[in-house]
Amino acid sequence: MASPFVDKLNTIVPPHILVPTLIGVATLAAAATLAAKSVEQDIYVPKEKHVIKVEELWHYPVKGLGGIKLEKGTIGRQGFEDDRTFVLCKVHRDERTGEVTVLEPMYSGFNLQMVLFQCIVEPRDKGPKAASITITRLGPENPNPEQLSYTGKSEHQIQFPLRPDVNKLKKTYLDMHGSACDVYDMGDEISAWLSKYLGFETKLFYIGDNGRVVLGSGAPNGEMAILKRSPLTAPFRKVLPKLFKTPVETITFQDIGQYLVVSKESNDQVSSRLDGVTMDIHKFRPNIIVSGAPAPYDEDFWSQVVFPGNLKMEFGGTCWRCQAITVDLKTGKKAEGEQGEVWKRLSKTGHSQRLSSLHFPDDLLWVFPWVIDVECRD
């Protein structure tokens, strides 16, 4: 004899609909569990564990310009907080109408003189919402700057908010490496100041709270990466509701990953290829510099780094270095001699730095900020 509950349920949902629905839900739940376990096994269980030390942390508020050394790096949704949230774009216009035809994101590898712009964030003690970025132009026009802090008197400096009010800025759409999002124009004054030094019309854009999707297999939670890691369970993930899927990683104006990691052991090996020259590791523009790798270029084969607090960084792919590592930091041009040949020497090794995306094992990130300290051991 059926219970009153079952009778009532049959009245609300006919059996010929209820049964297939329950079977479908059970199937999806089983598929979700299987997929989750597969991903967990593939990603979270490294075969070998090595203890490495974080030597330096860096972030670059404006892509391609001078970086800022950190004592502590606060993990954001798309990398270190305020890392590469601004980008310079070369403006291309129709010769006849003057209309903008292309906004070309600028990279330091193709525009070596970008290294002559040094950034600082000040003040630090009042929080990011009250802070500003000061850009100082170094180089031939300003060979002996009095200071990098904003003076308000130097034509070689400009300042703007670290987190500007986007409601006061013009919104447009910017494509970078095939991954696009809405961005905000920082205005004509900054554009004119940058254009004066670069020699062509340049605009500065801010990403705000937007993000660019990590494409290809570089995103550990992306479809291509999961298919490569778990070909048997990948088809099940495609039919899962969005609720059961891990969100795909997003980035700001980084090229393909949230963080760039490089080891001192790899950099020392590069230096050994240069006659009497020590390679400046900062030319690689890393976010995290580590030491203690078992061998040079060992990071090319890492799958995961675990920080204190069980914060897991999943490695998504390698980054082939561009010509930026050949620059003379004083002139903004290709360096003479051994330093100018480093790109060719490194490309012959077949190695690079490793780009990574972060995976957070739980929702604690949104309860309180995770922080990576210099000298912490992974």
CSV table of C-alpha atoms in Angstrom, one decimal:
chain,number,residue,atom,x,y,z
A,1,MET,CA,0.0,0.0,0.0
A,2,ALA,CA,1.4,3.3,-1.0
A,3,SER,CA,2.1,6.0,1.6
A,4,PRO,CA,0.2,9.3,1.6
A,5,PHE,CA,3.4,11.0,0.6
A,6,VAL,CA,3.9,8.8,-2.4
A,7,ASP,CA,0.2,9.3,-3.4
A,8,LYS,CA,0.6,13.1,-3.1
A,9,LEU,CA,3.8,13.0,-5.1
A,10,ASN,CA,2.2,11.0,-7.9
A,11,THR,CA,-0.6,13.5,-8.0
A,12,ILE,CA,1.9,16.4,-8.4
A,13,VAL,CA,4.4,14.6,-10.7
A,14,PRO,CA,3.1,11.6,-12.7
A,15,PRO,CA,5.2,8.4,-12.4
A,16,HIS,CA,6.1,8.4,-16.1
A,17,ILE,CA,7.8,11.8,-15.6
A,18,LEU,CA,9.1,11.3,-12.0
A,19,VAL,CA,11.0,8.0,-12.6
A,20,PRO,CA,13.0,9.2,-15.6
A,21,THR,CA,13.7,12.5,-13.8
A,22,LEU,CA,15.1,10.7,-10.7
A,23,ILE,CA,17.2,8.4,-12.9
A,24,GLY,CA,18.5,11.4,-14.7
A,25,VAL,CA,19.4,13.2,-11.5
A,26,ALA,CA,21.1,10.1,-10.1
A,27,THR,CA,23.1,9.7,-13.3
A,28,LEU,CA,24.2,13.3,-13.3
A,29,ALA,CA,25.2,13.1,-9.6
A,30,ALA,CA,27.2,9.9,-10.3
A,31,ALA,CA,28.9,11.6,-13.4
A,32,ALA,CA,29.7,14.6,-11.3
A,33,THR,CA,31.3,12.5,-8.6
A,34,LEU,CA,33.3,10.5,-11.1
A,35,ALA,CA,34.5,13.6,-12.9
A,36,ALA,CA,35.4,15.4,-9.7
A,37,LYS,CA,37.3,12.4,-8.4
A,38,SER,CA,39.1,12.0,-11.7
A,39,VAL,CA,40.1,15.7,-11.8
A,40,GLU,CA,41.2,15.5,-8.1
A,41,GLN,CA,43.4,12.5,-8.7
A,42,ASP,CA,44.9,14.0,-11.9
A,43,ILE,CA,45.6,17.4,-10.4
A,44,TYR,CA,46.0,17.1,-6.7
A,45,VAL,CA,48.3,14.2,-6.2
A,46,PRO,CA,51.8,15.0,-7.4
A,47,LYS,CA,54.0,12.0,-7.9
A,48,GLU,CA,57.0,13.7,-6.3
A,49,LYS,CA,57.2,16.4,-3.7
A,50,HIS,CA,60.1,18.9,-3.3
A,51,VAL,CA,60.3,21.7,-0.8
A,52,ILE,CA,61.1,25.1,-2.5
A,53,LYS,CA,61.4,28.5,-1.1
A,54,VAL,CA,59.7,31.7,-2.3
A,55,GLU,CA,62.5,34.3,-2.8
A,56,GLU,CA,60.7,37.2,-4.3
A,57,LEU,CA,57.2,38.3,-5.2
A,58,TRP,CA,56.3,40.9,-7.9
A,59,HIS,CA,53.3,42.4,-9.5
A,60,TYR,CA,53.0,44.7,-12.5
A,61,PRO,CA,50.0,47.0,-12.3
A,62,VAL,CA,50.5,48.2,-15.9
A,63,LYS,CA,51.3,45.4,-18.3
A,64,GLY,CA,54.8,45.8,-19.8
A,65,LEU,CA,55.9,48.6,-17.5
A,66,GLY,CA,58.2,48.5,-14.4
A,67,GLY,CA,57.2,46.0,-11.7
A,68,ILE,CA,56.8,46.4,-8.0
A,69,LYS,CA,58.4,44.1,-5.4
A,70,LEU,CA,56.1,42.8,-2.7
A,71,GLU,CA,56.8,41.4,0.7
A,72,LYS,CA,53.4,39.8,0.7
A,73,GLY,CA,51.2,38.9,-2.3
A,74,THR,CA,47.5,38.8,-1.8
A,75,ILE,CA,45.8,36.2,-4.0
A,76,GLY,CA,43.0,37.7,-6.1
A,77,ARG,CA,40.5,36.0,-8.4
A,78,GLN,CA,42.7,36.5,-11.4
A,79,GLY,CA,46.3,36.7,-10.0
A,80,PHE,CA,47.9,38.9,-7.4
A,81,GLU,CA,45.6,41.8,-6.6
A,82,ASP,CA,46.0,44.6,-9.0
A,83,ASP,CA,48.5,42.7,-11.2
A,84,ARG,CA,48.3,43.8,-14.9
A,85,THR,CA,45.0,45.5,-14.5
A,86,PHE,CA,46.1,48.2,-16.9
A,87,VAL,CA,47.3,47.9,-20.5
A,88,LEU,CA,48.7,50.3,-23.1
A,89,CYS,CA,47.3,50.1,-26.6
A,90,LYS,CA,48.6,51.5,-29.8
A,91,VAL,CA,45.8,53.3,-31.6
A,92,HIS,CA,45.3,52.7,-35.3
A,93,ARG,CA,42.9,55.0,-37.2
A,94,ASP,CA,41.3,55.2,-40.6
A,95,GLU,CA,43.4,57.7,-42.6
A,96,ARG,CA,40.3,59.1,-44.2
A,97,THR,CA,37.8,59.3,-41.4
A,98,GLY,CA,40.0,59.3,-38.4
A,99,GLU,CA,37.9,56.6,-36.7
A,100,VAL,CA,39.7,54.1,-34.5
A,101,THR,CA,40.1,50.8,-36.5
A,102,VAL,CA,42.3,48.8,-34.2
A,103,LEU,CA,43.4,48.9,-30.5
A,104,GLU,CA,46.6,47.0,-30.4
A,105,PRO,CA,47.7,45.8,-26.9
A,106,MET,CA,51.4,46.6,-26.4
A,107,TYR,CA,53.9,44.0,-25.2
A,108,SER,CA,57.4,44.9,-23.9
A,109,GLY,CA,58.9,42.3,-26.2
A,110,PHE,CA,57.8,44.3,-29.3
A,111,ASN,CA,58.2,47.7,-27.6
A,112,LEU,CA,61.4,47.6,-25.6
A,113,GLN,CA,61.2,51.2,-24.5
A,114,MET,CA,58.3,50.3,-22.2
A,115,VAL,CA,60.9,49.3,-19.6
A,116,LEU,CA,61.8,53.0,-19.3
A,117,PHE,CA,58.5,53.6,-17.5
A,118,GLN,CA,58.8,52.8,-13.8
A,119,CYS,CA,55.6,52.3,-11.6
A,120,ILE,CA,55.1,52.7,-7.9
A,121,VAL,CA,51.9,52.4,-5.8
A,122,GLU,CA,51.4,55.0,-3.1
A,123,PRO,CA,50.3,55.3,-0.3
A,124,ARG,CA,50.4,51.6,0.6
A,125,ASP,CA,49.1,51.9,4.2
A,126,LYS,CA,45.6,53.1,3.3
A,127,GLY,CA,44.5,50.2,1.2
A,128,PRO,CA,44.2,49.8,-2.6
A,129,LYS,CA,41.0,51.9,-3.0
A,130,ALA,CA,42.9,55.0,-1.7
A,131,ALA,CA,46.1,54.3,-3.5
A,132,SER,CA,47.4,55.7,-6.8
A,133,ILE,CA,49.9,54.6,-9.5
A,134,THR,CA,52.7,57.0,-10.2
A,135,ILE,CA,54.5,56.4,-13.5
A,136,THR,CA,57.9,58.0,-14.0
A,137,ARG,CA,59.6,58.1,-17.3
A,138,LEU,CA,63.3,57.3,-17.1
A,139,GLY,CA,65.9,57.2,-19.9
A,140,PRO,CA,67.4,59.9,-22.0
A,141,GLU,CA,64.7,62.5,-21.3
A,142,ASN,CA,65.0,62.0,-17.5
A,143,PRO,CA,68.4,60.3,-16.8
A,144,ASN,CA,68.6,61.3,-13.2
A,145,PRO,CA,65.1,61.4,-11.7
A,146,GLU,CA,65.0,62.9,-8.2
A,147,GLN,CA,62.5,60.4,-6.9
A,148,LEU,CA,59.9,57.9,-8.1
A,149,SER,CA,57.3,59.2,-5.6
A,150,TYR,CA,54.9,61.7,-7.1
A,151,THR,CA,56.1,65.2,-6.9
A,152,GLY,CA,53.4,67.0,-8.9
A,153,LYS,CA,56.2,69.2,-10.4
A,154,SER,CA,57.8,66.9,-12.9
A,155,GLU,CA,56.7,66.6,-16.6
A,156,HIS,CA,58.2,63.1,-16.5
A,157,GLN,CA,55.6,61.8,-14.1
A,158,ILE,CA,51.9,61.1,-14.2
A,159,GLN,CA,49.5,59.7,-11.5
A,160,PHE,CA,46.1,58.1,-11.6
A,161,PRO,CA,44.1,55.9,-9.2
A,162,LEU,CA,45.0,52.2,-8.7
A,163,ARG,CA,41.3,51.4,-8.8
A,164,PRO,CA,39.6,54.2,-10.7
A,165,ASP,CA,35.8,54.8,-10.6
A,166,VAL,CA,34.7,53.0,-13.9
A,167,ASN,CA,31.4,55.0,-13.8
A,168,LYS,CA,33.4,58.0,-14.8
A,169,LEU,CA,35.3,56.3,-17.7
A,170,LYS,CA,34.3,55.5,-21.2
A,171,LYS,CA,33.8,51.7,-21.8
A,172,THR,CA,35.0,49.9,-24.9
A,173,TYR,CA,35.8,46.3,-26.0
A,174,LEU,CA,39.3,45.0,-26.3
A,175,ASP,CA,40.5,41.7,-27.8
A,176,MET,CA,43.8,40.3,-26.6
A,177,HIS,CA,45.1,36.9,-27.9
A,178,GLY,CA,41.6,36.0,-28.9
A,179,SER,CA,40.2,36.5,-25.4
A,180,ALA,CA,38.2,39.7,-25.1
A,181,CYS,CA,36.3,41.7,-22.4
A,182,ASP,CA,35.0,45.2,-21.7
A,183,VAL,CA,37.7,47.7,-20.6
A,184,TYR,CA,37.7,51.4,-19.6
A,185,ASP,CA,39.6,54.3,-21.3
A,186,MET,CA,41.7,56.2,-18.8
A,187,GLY,CA,41.3,59.4,-20.7
A,188,ASP,CA,43.0,61.9,-23.0
A,189,GLU,CA,45.5,63.4,-20.5
A,190,ILE,CA,47.2,60.1,-19.8
A,191,SER,CA,47.0,59.2,-23.5
A,192,ALA,CA,48.8,62.4,-24.5
A,193,TRP,CA,51.5,61.9,-21.9
A,194,LEU,CA,52.2,58.3,-23.0
A,195,SER,CA,52.1,59.2,-26.7
A,196,LYS,CA,54.7,62.0,-26.2
A,197,TYR,CA,57.3,59.4,-25.2
A,198,LEU,CA,56.3,56.5,-27.3
A,199,GLY,CA,56.1,58.4,-30.6
A,200,PHE,CA,52.6,57.2,-31.6
A,201,GLU,CA,49.1,57.5,-30.3
A,202,THR,CA,48.7,55.4,-27.2
A,203,LYS,CA,45.8,54.8,-24.8
A,204,LEU,CA,45.7,53.3,-21.4
A,205,PHE,CA,42.9,50.9,-20.5
A,206,TYR,CA,41.7,49.6,-17.1
A,207,ILE,CA,40.0,46.2,-16.8
A,208,GLY,CA,38.0,46.9,-13.7
A,209,ASP,CA,36.1,43.8,-12.3
A,210,ASN,CA,36.1,42.2,-15.8
A,211,GLY,CA,38.2,39.3,-16.8
A,212,ARG,CA,39.5,37.4,-19.9
A,213,VAL,CA,38.9,33.7,-20.2
A,214,VAL,CA,42.0,31.5,-20.3
A,215,LEU,CA,41.9,29.8,-23.7
A,216,GLY,CA,43.3,26.4,-24.8
A,217,SER,CA,44.8,23.9,-22.5
A,218,GLY,CA,46.5,26.6,-20.4
A,219,ALA,CA,43.4,26.6,-18.0
A,220,PRO,CA,43.5,23.6,-15.7
A,221,ASN,CA,39.7,23.7,-15.5
A,222,GLY,CA,39.2,24.3,-19.2
A,223,GLU,CA,37.7,21.6,-21.5
A,224,MET,CA,40.9,21.1,-23.5
A,225,ALA,CA,43.0,20.5,-20.3
A,226,ILE,CA,40.4,18.2,-18.8
A,227,LEU,CA,40.1,16.2,-22.0
A,228,LYS,CA,43.9,15.8,-22.1
A,229,ARG,CA,44.1,14.7,-18.4
A,230,SER,CA,41.0,12.6,-18.2
A,231,PRO,CA,39.8,11.5,-21.6
A,232,LEU,CA,37.4,8.9,-20.1
A,233,THR,CA,35.5,11.2,-17.9
A,234,ALA,CA,35.6,14.4,-20.0
A,235,PRO,CA,32.5,13.5,-22.0
A,236,PHE,CA,30.5,13.2,-18.7
A,237,ARG,CA,31.6,16.8,-17.7
A,238,LYS,CA,30.1,18.2,-20.9
A,239,VAL,CA,26.6,17.1,-19.9
A,240,LEU,CA,26.8,18.3,-16.3
A,241,PRO,CA,24.8,21.3,-15.3
A,242,LYS,CA,26.8,24.5,-14.7
A,243,LEU,CA,26.3,24.1,-10.9
A,244,PHE,CA,28.5,20.9,-10.9
A,245,LYS,CA,31.3,22.4,-13.1
A,246,THR,CA,34.4,24.1,-11.8
A,247,PRO,CA,34.6,27.6,-13.3
A,248,VAL,CA,37.2,28.2,-16.0
A,249,GLU,CA,40.0,30.4,-14.9
A,250,THR,CA,40.1,34.0,-16.0
A,251,ILE,CA,42.9,36.5,-16.2
A,252,THR,CA,43.4,40.3,-16.4
A,253,PHE,CA,46.0,41.4,-19.0
A,254,GLN,CA,48.4,38.6,-18.5
A,255,ASP,CA,49.2,36.7,-21.7
A,256,ILE,CA,48.0,33.2,-20.9
A,257,GLY,CA,48.2,32.5,-17.1
A,258,GLN,CA,47.5,34.1,-13.8
A,259,TYR,CA,51.1,33.8,-12.4
A,260,LEU,CA,54.6,33.5,-13.9
A,261,VAL,CA,56.9,31.3,-11.8
A,262,VAL,CA,60.7,31.0,-12.4
A,263,SER,CA,63.4,29.4,-10.4
A,264,LYS,CA,66.8,30.8,-9.6
A,265,GLU,CA,68.3,27.5,-10.7
A,266,SER,CA,67.0,28.0,-14.2
A,267,ASN,CA,68.2,31.6,-14.2
A,268,ASP,CA,71.7,30.5,-13.0
A,269,GLN,CA,71.8,28.1,-15.9
A,270,VAL,CA,71.0,30.9,-18.3
A,271,SER,CA,73.8,33.0,-16.8
A,272,SER,CA,76.2,30.1,-17.4
A,273,ARG,CA,75.6,30.5,-21.1
A,274,LEU,CA,76.6,34.1,-21.1
A,275,ASP,CA,80.3,35.1,-21.1
A,276,GLY,CA,81.0,37.1,-18.0
A,277,VAL,CA,77.4,38.3,-17.6
A,278,THR,CA,74.8,37.4,-14.9
A,279,MET,CA,71.3,37.3,-16.2
A,280,ASP,CA,68.9,39.7,-14.5
A,281,ILE,CA,66.1,37.4,-13.5
A,282,HIS,CA,63.6,40.3,-13.3
A,283,LYS,CA,63.8,40.7,-17.1
A,284,PHE,CA,61.6,37.6,-17.3
A,285,ARG,CA,58.9,39.6,-15.4
A,286,PRO,CA,58.0,36.8,-13.0
A,287,ASN,CA,55.4,37.0,-10.3
A,288,ILE,CA,57.0,34.4,-8.1
A,289,ILE,CA,60.8,33.7,-7.9
A,290,VAL,CA,61.6,30.4,-6.1
A,291,SER,CA,64.8,28.6,-5.2
A,292,GLY,CA,65.4,25.0,-4.3
A,293,ALA,CA,64.4,23.4,-7.6
A,294,PRO,CA,66.1,20.0,-8.0
A,295,ALA,CA,67.5,21.1,-11.4
A,296,PRO,CA,67.5,23.9,-13.9
A,297,TYR,CA,64.2,24.0,-15.9
A,298,ASP,CA,62.6,21.5,-13.5
A,299,GLU,CA,59.6,23.8,-13.2
A,300,ASP,CA,58.8,22.9,-16.9
A,301,PHE,CA,57.6,19.6,-15.6
A,302,TRP,CA,55.8,20.6,-12.4
A,303,SER,CA,52.1,20.0,-12.2
A,304,GLN,CA,51.4,21.7,-8.9
A,305,VAL,CA,52.8,23.9,-6.1
A,306,VAL,CA,51.2,23.8,-2.7
A,307,PHE,CA,51.6,26.8,-0.4
A,308,PRO,CA,51.0,26.9,3.4
A,309,GLY,CA,47.3,26.6,4.2
A,310,ASN,CA,46.8,24.0,1.4
A,311,LEU,CA,46.6,26.7,-1.3
A,312,LYS,CA,47.2,24.8,-4.5
A,313,MET,CA,48.7,26.3,-7.7
A,314,GLU,CA,48.1,24.3,-10.8
A,315,PHE,CA,50.5,24.7,-13.7
A,316,GLY,CA,48.7,25.3,-16.9
A,317,GLY,CA,51.5,25.7,-19.5
A,318,THR,CA,54.9,27.1,-20.5
A,319,CYS,CA,55.6,30.6,-21.6
A,320,TRP,CA,58.1,31.0,-24.4
A,321,ARG,CA,60.1,34.1,-23.7
A,322,CYS,CA,60.0,37.2,-26.0
A,323,GLN,CA,62.6,39.7,-26.9
A,324,ALA,CA,62.0,41.6,-23.7
A,325,ILE,CA,64.8,39.7,-22.0
A,326,THR,CA,67.3,41.3,-24.4
A,327,VAL,CA,66.6,44.9,-23.4
A,328,ASP,CA,69.1,47.3,-22.0
A,329,LEU,CA,67.2,48.7,-19.0
A,330,LYS,CA,69.0,52.0,-19.2
A,331,THR,CA,68.3,52.8,-22.9
A,332,GLY,CA,65.1,50.9,-23.7
A,333,LYS,CA,66.8,49.3,-26.7
A,334,LYS,CA,68.3,45.9,-27.4
A,335,ALA,CA,71.5,45.4,-25.3
A,336,GLU,CA,74.9,45.1,-26.8
A,337,GLY,CA,77.0,42.0,-26.5
A,338,GLU,CA,76.1,38.9,-24.5
A,339,GLN,CA,73.0,40.5,-22.9
A,340,GLY,CA,71.5,41.1,-26.4
A,341,GLU,CA,72.1,37.5,-27.4
A,342,VAL,CA,70.3,35.9,-24.4
A,343,TRP,CA,67.1,35.2,-26.3
A,344,LYS,CA,68.9,33.2,-28.9
A,345,ARG,CA,70.9,31.3,-26.3
A,346,LEU,CA,67.8,30.4,-24.3
A,347,SER,CA,65.7,29.4,-27.3
A,348,LYS,CA,68.2,26.8,-28.2
A,349,THR,CA,67.6,25.0,-24.9
A,350,GLY,CA,64.0,24.4,-25.6
A,351,HIS,CA,63.0,25.6,-22.2
A,352,SER,CA,61.1,28.5,-20.8
A,353,GLN,CA,59.3,29.7,-17.7
A,354,ARG,CA,56.2,28.1,-16.5
A,355,LEU,CA,52.9,29.9,-16.5
A,356,SER,CA,50.3,28.7,-14.0
A,357,SER,CA,46.7,29.2,-12.9
A,358,LEU,CA,45.5,28.9,-9.4
A,359,HIS,CA,43.0,26.3,-8.2
A,360,PHE,CA,41.4,26.9,-4.8
A,361,PRO,CA,40.4,23.7,-2.9
A,362,ASP,CA,37.4,25.4,-1.1
A,363,ASP,CA,35.6,28.6,-0.7
A,364,LEU,CA,37.8,30.1,2.1
A,365,LEU,CA,39.3,32.5,-0.4
A,366,TRP,CA,36.1,34.5,-0.4
A,367,VAL,CA,35.9,34.5,3.4
A,368,PHE,CA,39.3,36.0,4.0
A,369,PRO,CA,42.3,36.8,1.6
A,370,TRP,CA,45.0,34.3,1.1
A,371,VAL,CA,48.5,35.8,1.3
A,372,ILE,CA,51.8,34.4,0.0
A,373,ASP,CA,54.9,35.6,2.0
A,374,VAL,CA,58.4,35.9,0.9
A,375,GLU,CA,60.5,33.1,2.3
A,376,CYS,CA,57.5,30.8,2.7
A,377,ARG,CA,58.2,27.2,1.7
A,378,ASP,CA,56.1,25.3,-0.8
